[in-house]
CSV table of C-alpha atoms in Angstrom, one decimal:
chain,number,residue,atom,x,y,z
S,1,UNK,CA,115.1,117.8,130.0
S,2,UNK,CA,111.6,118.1,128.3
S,3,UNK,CA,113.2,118.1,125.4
S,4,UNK,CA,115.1,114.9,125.7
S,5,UNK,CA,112.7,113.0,127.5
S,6,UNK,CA,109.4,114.8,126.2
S,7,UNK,CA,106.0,115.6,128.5
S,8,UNK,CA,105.7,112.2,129.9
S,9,UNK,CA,108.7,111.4,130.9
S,10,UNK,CA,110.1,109.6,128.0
S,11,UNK,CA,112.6,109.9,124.7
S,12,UNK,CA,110.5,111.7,121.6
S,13,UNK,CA,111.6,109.3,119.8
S,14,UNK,CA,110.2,106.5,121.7
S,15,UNK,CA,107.0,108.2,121.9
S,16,UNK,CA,107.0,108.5,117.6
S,17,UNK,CA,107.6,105.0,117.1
S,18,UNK,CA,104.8,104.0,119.6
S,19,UNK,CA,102.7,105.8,117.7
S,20,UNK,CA,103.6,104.7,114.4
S,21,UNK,CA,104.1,101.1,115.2
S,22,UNK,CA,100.4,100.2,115.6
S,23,UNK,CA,99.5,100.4,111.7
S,24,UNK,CA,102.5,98.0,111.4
S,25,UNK,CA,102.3,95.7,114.3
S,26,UNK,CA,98.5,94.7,114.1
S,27,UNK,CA,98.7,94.1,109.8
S,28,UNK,CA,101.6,92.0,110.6
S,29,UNK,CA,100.1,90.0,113.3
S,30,UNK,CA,96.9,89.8,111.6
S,31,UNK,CA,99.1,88.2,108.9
S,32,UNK,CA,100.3,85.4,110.5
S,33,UNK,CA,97.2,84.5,112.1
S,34,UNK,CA,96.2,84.1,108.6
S,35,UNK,CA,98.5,81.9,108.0
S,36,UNK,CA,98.4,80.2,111.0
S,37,UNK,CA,94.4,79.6,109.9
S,38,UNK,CA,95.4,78.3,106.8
S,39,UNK,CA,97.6,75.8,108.1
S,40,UNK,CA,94.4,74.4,109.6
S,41,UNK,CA,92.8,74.3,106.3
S,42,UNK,CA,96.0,72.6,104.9
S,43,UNK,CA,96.3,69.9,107.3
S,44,UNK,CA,92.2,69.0,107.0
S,45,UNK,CA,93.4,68.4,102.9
S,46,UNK,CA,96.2,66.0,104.6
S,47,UNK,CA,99.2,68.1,103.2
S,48,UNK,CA,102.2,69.8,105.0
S,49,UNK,CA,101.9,73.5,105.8
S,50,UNK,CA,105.6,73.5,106.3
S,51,UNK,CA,106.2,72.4,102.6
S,52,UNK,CA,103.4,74.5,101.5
S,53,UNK,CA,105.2,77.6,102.7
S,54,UNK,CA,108.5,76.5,101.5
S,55,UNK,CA,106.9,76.1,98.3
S,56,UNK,CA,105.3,79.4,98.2
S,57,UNK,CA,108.4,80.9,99.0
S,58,UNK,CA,110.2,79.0,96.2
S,59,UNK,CA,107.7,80.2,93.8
S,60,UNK,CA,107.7,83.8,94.7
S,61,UNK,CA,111.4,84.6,96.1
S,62,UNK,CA,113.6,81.3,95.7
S,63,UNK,CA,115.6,82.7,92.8
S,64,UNK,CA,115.7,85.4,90.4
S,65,UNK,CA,113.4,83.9,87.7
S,66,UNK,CA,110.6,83.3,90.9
S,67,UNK,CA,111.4,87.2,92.1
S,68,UNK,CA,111.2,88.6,88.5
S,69,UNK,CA,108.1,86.9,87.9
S,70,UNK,CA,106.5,87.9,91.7
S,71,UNK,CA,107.5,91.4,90.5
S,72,UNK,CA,106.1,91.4,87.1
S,73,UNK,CA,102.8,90.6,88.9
S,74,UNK,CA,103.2,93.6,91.6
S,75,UNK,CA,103.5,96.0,89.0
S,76,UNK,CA,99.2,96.3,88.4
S,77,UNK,CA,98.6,95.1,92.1
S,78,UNK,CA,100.1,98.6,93.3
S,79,UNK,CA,97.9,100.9,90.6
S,80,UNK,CA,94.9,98.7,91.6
S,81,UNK,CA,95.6,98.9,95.7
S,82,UNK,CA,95.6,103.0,94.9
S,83,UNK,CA,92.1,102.2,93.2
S,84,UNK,CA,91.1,101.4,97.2
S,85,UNK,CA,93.5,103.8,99.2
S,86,UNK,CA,92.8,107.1,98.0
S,87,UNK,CA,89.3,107.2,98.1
S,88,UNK,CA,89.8,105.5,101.5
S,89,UNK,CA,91.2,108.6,103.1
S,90,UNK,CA,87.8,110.0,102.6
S,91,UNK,CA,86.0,107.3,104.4
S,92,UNK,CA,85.0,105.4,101.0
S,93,UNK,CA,85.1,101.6,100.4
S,94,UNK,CA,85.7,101.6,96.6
S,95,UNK,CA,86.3,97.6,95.6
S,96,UNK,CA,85.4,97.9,92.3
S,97,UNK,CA,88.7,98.8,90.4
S,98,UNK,CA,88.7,95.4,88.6
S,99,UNK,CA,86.1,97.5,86.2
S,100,UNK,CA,88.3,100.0,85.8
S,101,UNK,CA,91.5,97.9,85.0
S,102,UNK,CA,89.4,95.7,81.8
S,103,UNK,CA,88.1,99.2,80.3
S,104,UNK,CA,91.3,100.7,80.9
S,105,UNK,CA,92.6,97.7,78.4
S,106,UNK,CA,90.1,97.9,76.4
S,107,UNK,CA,90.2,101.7,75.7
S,108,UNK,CA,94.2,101.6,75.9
S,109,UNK,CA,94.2,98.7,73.3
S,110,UNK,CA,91.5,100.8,71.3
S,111,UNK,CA,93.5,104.2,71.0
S,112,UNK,CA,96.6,101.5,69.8
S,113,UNK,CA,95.1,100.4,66.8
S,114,UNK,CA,93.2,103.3,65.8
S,115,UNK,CA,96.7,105.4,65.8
S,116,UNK,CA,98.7,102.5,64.2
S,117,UNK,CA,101.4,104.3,61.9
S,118,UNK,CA,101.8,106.8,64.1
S,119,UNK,CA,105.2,107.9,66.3
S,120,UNK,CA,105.4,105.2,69.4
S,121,UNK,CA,106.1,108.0,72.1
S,122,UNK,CA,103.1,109.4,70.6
S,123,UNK,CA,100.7,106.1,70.7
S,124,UNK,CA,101.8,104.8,74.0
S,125,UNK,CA,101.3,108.1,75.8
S,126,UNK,CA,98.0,108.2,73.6
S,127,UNK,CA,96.8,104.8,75.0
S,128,UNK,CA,98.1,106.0,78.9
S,129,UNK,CA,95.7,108.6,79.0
S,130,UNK,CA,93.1,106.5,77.3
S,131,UNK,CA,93.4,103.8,79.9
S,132,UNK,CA,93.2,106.6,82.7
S,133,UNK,CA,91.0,108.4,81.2
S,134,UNK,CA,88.2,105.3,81.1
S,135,UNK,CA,89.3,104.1,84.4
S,136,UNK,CA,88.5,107.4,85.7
S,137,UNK,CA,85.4,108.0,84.4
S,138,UNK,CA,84.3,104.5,85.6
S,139,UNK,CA,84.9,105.3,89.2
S,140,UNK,CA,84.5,109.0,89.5
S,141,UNK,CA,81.0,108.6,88.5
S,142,UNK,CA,81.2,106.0,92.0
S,143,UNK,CA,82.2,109.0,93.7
S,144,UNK,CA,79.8,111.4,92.2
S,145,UNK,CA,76.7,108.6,92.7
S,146,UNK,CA,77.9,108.9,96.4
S,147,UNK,CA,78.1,112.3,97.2
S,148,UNK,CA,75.0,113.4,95.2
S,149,UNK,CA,72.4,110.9,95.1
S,150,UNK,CA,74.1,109.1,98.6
S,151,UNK,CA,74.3,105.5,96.5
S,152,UNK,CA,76.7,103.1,98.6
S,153,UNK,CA,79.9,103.5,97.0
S,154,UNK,CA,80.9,99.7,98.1
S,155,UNK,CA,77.6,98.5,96.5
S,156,UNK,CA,77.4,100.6,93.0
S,157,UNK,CA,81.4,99.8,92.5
S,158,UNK,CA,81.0,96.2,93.0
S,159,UNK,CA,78.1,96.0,90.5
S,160,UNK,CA,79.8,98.6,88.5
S,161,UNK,CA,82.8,96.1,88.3
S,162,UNK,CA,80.7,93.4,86.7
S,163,UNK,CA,79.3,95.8,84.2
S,164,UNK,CA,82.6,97.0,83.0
S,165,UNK,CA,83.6,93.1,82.4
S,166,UNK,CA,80.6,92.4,80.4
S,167,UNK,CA,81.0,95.6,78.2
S,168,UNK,CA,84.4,94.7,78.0
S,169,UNK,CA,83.1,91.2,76.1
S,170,UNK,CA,80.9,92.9,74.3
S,171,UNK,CA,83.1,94.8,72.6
S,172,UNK,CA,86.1,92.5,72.1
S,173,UNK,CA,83.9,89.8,70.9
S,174,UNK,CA,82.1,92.6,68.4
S,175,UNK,CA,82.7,95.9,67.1
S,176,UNK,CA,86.8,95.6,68.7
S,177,UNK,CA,87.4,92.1,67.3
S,178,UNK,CA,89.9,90.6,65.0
S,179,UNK,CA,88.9,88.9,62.9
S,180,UNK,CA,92.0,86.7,62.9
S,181,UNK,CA,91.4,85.5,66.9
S,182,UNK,CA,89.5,82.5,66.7
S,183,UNK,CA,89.3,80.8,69.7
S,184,UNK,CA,90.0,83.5,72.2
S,185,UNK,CA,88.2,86.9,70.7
S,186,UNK,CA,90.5,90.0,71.3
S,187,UNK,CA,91.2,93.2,69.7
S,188,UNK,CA,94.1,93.6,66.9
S,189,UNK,CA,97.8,92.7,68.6
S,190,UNK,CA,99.6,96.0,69.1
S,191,UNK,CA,102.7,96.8,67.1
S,192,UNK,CA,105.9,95.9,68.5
S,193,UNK,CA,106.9,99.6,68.6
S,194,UNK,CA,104.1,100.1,70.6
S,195,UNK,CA,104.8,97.2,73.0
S,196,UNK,CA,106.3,98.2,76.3
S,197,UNK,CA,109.7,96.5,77.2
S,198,UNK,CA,110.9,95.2,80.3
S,199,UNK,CA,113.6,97.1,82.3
S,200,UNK,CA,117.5,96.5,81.2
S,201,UNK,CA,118.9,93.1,82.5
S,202,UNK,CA,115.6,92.5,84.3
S,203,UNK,CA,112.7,90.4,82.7
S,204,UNK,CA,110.1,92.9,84.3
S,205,UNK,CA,108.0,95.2,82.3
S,206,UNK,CA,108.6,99.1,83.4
S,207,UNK,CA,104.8,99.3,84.6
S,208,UNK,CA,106.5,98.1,87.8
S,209,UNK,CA,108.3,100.8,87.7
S,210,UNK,CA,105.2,103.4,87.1
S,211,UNK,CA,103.4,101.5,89.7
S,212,UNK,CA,106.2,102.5,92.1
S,213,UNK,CA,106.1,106.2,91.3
S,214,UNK,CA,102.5,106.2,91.2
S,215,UNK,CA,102.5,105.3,94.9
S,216,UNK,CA,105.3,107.8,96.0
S,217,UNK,CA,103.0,110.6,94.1
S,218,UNK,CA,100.1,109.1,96.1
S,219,UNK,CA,102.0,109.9,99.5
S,220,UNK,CA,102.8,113.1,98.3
S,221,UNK,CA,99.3,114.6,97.6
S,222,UNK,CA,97.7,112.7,100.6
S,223,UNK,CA,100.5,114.0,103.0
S,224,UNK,CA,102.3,116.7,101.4
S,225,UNK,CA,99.4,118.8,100.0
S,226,UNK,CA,96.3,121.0,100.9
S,227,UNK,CA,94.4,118.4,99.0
S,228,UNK,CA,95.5,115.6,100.6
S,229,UNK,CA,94.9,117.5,104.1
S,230,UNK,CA,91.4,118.2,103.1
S,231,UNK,CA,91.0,114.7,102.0
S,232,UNK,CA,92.0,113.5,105.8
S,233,UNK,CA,89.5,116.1,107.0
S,234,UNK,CA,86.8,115.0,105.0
S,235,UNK,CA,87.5,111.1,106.1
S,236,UNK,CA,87.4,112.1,109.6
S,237,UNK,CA,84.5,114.3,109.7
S,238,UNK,CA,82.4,115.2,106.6
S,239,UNK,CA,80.1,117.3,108.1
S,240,UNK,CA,83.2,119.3,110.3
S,241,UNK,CA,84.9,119.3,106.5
S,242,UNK,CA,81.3,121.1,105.3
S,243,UNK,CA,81.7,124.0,107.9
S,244,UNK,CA,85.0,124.6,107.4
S,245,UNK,CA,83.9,125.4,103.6
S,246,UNK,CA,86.0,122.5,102.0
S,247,UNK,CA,84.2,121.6,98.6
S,248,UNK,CA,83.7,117.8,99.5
S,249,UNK,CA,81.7,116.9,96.6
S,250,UNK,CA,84.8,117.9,94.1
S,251,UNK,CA,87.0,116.2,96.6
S,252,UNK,CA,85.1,113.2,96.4
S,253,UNK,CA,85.0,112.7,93.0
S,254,UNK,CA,88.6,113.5,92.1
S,255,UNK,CA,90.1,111.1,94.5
S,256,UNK,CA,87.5,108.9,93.3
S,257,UNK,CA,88.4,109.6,89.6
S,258,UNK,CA,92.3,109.3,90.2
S,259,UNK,CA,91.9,106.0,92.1
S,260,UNK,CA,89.8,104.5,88.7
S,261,UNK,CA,92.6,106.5,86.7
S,262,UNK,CA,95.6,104.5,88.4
S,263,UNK,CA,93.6,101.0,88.0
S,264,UNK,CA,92.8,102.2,84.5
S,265,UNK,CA,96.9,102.5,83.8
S,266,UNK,CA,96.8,99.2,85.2
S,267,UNK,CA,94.7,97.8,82.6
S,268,UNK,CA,96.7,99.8,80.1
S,269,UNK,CA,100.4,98.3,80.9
S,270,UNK,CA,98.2,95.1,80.5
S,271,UNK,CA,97.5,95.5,76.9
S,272,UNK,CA,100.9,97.0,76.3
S,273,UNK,CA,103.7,94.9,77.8
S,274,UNK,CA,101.8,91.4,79.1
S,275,UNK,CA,98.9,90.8,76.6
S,276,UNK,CA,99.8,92.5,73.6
S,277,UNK,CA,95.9,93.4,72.7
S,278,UNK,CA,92.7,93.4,75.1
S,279,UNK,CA,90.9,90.2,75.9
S,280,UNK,CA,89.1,88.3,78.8
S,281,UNK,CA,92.6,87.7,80.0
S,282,UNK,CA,92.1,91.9,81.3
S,283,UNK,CA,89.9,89.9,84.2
S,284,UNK,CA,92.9,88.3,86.0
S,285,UNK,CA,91.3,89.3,89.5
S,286,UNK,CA,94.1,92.1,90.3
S,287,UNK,CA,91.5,94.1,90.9
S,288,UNK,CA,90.4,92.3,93.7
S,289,UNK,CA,93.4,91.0,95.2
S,290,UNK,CA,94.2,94.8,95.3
S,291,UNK,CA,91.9,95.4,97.8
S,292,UNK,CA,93.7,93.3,99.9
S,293,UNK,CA,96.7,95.3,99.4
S,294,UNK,CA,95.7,98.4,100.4
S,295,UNK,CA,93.7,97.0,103.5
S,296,UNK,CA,97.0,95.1,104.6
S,297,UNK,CA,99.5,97.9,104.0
S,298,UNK,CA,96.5,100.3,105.9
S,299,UNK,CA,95.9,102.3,102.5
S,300,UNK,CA,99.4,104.0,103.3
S,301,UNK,CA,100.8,104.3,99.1
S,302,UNK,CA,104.3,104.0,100.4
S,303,UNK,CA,103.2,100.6,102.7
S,304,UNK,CA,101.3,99.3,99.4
S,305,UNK,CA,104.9,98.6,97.6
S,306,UNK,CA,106.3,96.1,100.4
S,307,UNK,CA,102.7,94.4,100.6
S,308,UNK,CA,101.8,94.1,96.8
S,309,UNK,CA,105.5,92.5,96.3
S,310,UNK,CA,104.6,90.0,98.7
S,311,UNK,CA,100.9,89.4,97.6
S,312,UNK,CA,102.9,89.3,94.1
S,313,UNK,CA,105.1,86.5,95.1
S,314,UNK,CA,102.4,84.2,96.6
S,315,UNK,CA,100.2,84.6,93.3
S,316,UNK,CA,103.8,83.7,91.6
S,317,UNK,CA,103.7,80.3,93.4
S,318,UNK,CA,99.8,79.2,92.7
S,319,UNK,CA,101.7,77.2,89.4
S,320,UNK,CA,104.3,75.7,91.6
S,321,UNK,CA,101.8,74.7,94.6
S,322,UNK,CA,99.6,72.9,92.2
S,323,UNK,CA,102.6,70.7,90.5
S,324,UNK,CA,104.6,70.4,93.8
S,325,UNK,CA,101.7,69.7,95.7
S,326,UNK,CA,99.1,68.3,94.2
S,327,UNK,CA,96.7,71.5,95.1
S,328,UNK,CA,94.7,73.5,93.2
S,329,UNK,CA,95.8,76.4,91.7
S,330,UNK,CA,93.4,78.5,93.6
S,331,UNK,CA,94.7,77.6,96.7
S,332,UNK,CA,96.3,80.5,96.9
S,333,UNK,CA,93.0,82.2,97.0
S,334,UNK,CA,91.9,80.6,99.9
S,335,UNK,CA,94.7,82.1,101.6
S,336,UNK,CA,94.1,85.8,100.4
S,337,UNK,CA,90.7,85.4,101.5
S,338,UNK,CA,91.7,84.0,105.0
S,339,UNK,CA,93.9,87.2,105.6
S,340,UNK,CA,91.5,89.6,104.1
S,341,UNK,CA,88.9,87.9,106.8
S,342,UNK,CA,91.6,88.4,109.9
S,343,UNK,CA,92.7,91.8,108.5
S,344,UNK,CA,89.0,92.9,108.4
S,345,UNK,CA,88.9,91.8,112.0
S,346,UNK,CA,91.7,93.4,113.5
S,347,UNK,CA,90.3,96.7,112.9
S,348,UNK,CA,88.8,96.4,116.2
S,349,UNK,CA,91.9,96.2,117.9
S,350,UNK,CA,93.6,99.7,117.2
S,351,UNK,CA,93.8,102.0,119.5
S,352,UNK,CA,93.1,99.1,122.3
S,353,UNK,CA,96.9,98.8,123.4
S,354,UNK,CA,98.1,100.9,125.5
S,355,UNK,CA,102.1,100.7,124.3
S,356,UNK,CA,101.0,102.0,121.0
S,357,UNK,CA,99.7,105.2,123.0
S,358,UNK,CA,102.1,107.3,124.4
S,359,UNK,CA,98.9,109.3,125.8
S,360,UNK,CA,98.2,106.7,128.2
S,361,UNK,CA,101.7,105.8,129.4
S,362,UNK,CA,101.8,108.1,132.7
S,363,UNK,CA,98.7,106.6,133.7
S,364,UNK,CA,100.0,103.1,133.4
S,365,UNK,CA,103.4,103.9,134.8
């Protein structure tokens, strides 16, 4: 009997989905009160929220061409929501990945030219590792700044960020420039052989596709692996993670330095199958909107697929929105930051309910 109804009484199985059901239940709600706030905003602005989200769903899932392009712009929101998950499982608030996606372009789109003639495997796995390899350095030195001279890794990422865009000018608009981009400085276009293509009988680029392993990989080493385990241990506790002898310093700054290398990639599969060479274009903001990726999908990698598709979609429809509508194309801003203020909020409710804690249903009963 304990075994088919468990300690307190009930099924197992009810008891694991109770407990599972709380990271799922809350983001969702917190979702559509979003929405529900926006609403409010688009009724003060005299238009229908009822055609709004009919549009937005147009945009981003109404037919293939709207799904194709909702998933083209997934593809760098999942490497830049692992920018903010990882290091989140050790308690860090990293926001800065949108520095670490424009040098990843910029060094990806570097390594391009300067290998021109060269085999294509060879370039584009040259330029993958270049992008990581910048990202990486870019936020692993967050991560070191943190754990040895104690430097707010929220702050110094943020500020970080805005560095990395400006060098990023700098050296598109000088020592990186061709000389053939007039209006709109940017390095030398990449070879077609070194273009990547999109994946057969979809007009998608395969970074969606890298994006989506790159999460499943993510799970693995946070839930499958001692490093991931001592990465949890370290979130919860640092100073418990200290006396047990875990080396949180390295810790820190590998997660740290993986996160920037995924958001690096990112920047990388920019340059090589959307932009064709780096330019300010690298500063689309998918850093940012990442952030609220990985804080809707509750930095789980696996949840991040679902939620940047979706996030994908409603950045899809800004175009539509402002011809439909008559709205700004930022509009769809204003919604992101609307959920990202709810999702923020919601943190207080977990572990508040009662049916999401099996612990306390005896007591209750």
């Amino acid at each position: 009997m304990p075994a088919l109804f468990g300690a307190r009484g009930y099924p197992p199985a009810l008891e694991w989905i109770a407990r599972r059901a709380e990271a799922f239940v809350i983001p969702l709600a917190a979702l559509v009160v979003g929405m529900a706030l926006f609403s409010l905003f688009i009724l003060a602005v005299g238009k229908s929220p009822i055609l709004l989200y009919e549009t937005m769903w147009r945009g981003g899932f109404g037919s293939w061409f709207s799904i194709q392009n909702s998933l083209s712009r997934a593809a760098p929101l999942l490497l830049a929501a692992l920018c903010v998950a990882l290091p989140a499982r050790l308690g860090l608030v990293v926001i800065g990945g949108e520095g670490a996606i424009v040098l990843g372009g910029v060094g990806a789109a570097a390594i391009g030219v300067a290998l021109s003639g060269a085999p294509s495997f060879i370039v584009i796995l040259a330029m993958g590792v270049a992008g990581m390899a910048a990202g990486g350095i870019w936020i692993g030195a967050v991560g070191a700044l943190r754990h040895y001279r104690a430097v707010n890794e929220t702050i110094s990422s943020l500020l970080m960020a805005y560095i990395a865009i400006a060098l990023m000018n700098q050296l598109v608009e000088g020592p990186l420039r061709d000389p053939a981009s007039l209006n709109k400085p940017s390095t030398q276009p990449l070879a077609d052989m070194y273009r990547i293509g999109n994946i057969p009988g979809m007009d998608v680029h395969w970074g969606l596709v890298v994006g989506v392993v790159a999460c499943i990989l993510s799970w693995v080493l946070i839930e499958k692996t001692r490093w991931g385990f001592a990465a949890r241990i370290a979130g919860g506790n640092v100073r418990a993670a200290q006396v047990q002898g875990l080396a949180v310093g390295p810790l820190i700054v590998g997660f740290t330095a993986l996160a920037g290398g995924f958001a690096g990639l990112a920047g990388m599969l920019e340059v090589a199958a959307v932009q064709g060479s780096a330019n300010a274009s690298l500063a689309a903001g998918y850093g940012y909107t990442g952030i609220l990726v990985a804080f809707l999908a509750r930095h789980n990698p696996l949840a991040i697929i679902p939620v940047a598709i979706l996030l994908g979609g409603i950045d899809a429809s800004g175009g539509l929105i402002q011809r439909r509508m008559d709205l700004p194309d930022a509009t769809v801003l204003v919604l992101q930051g609307m959920i990202f203020i709810v999702i923020l909020f919601s943190e207080t409710f977990y572990g508040r309910f009662k049916a999401f804690n099996p612990d306390l249903w005896k007591g209750a009963s």
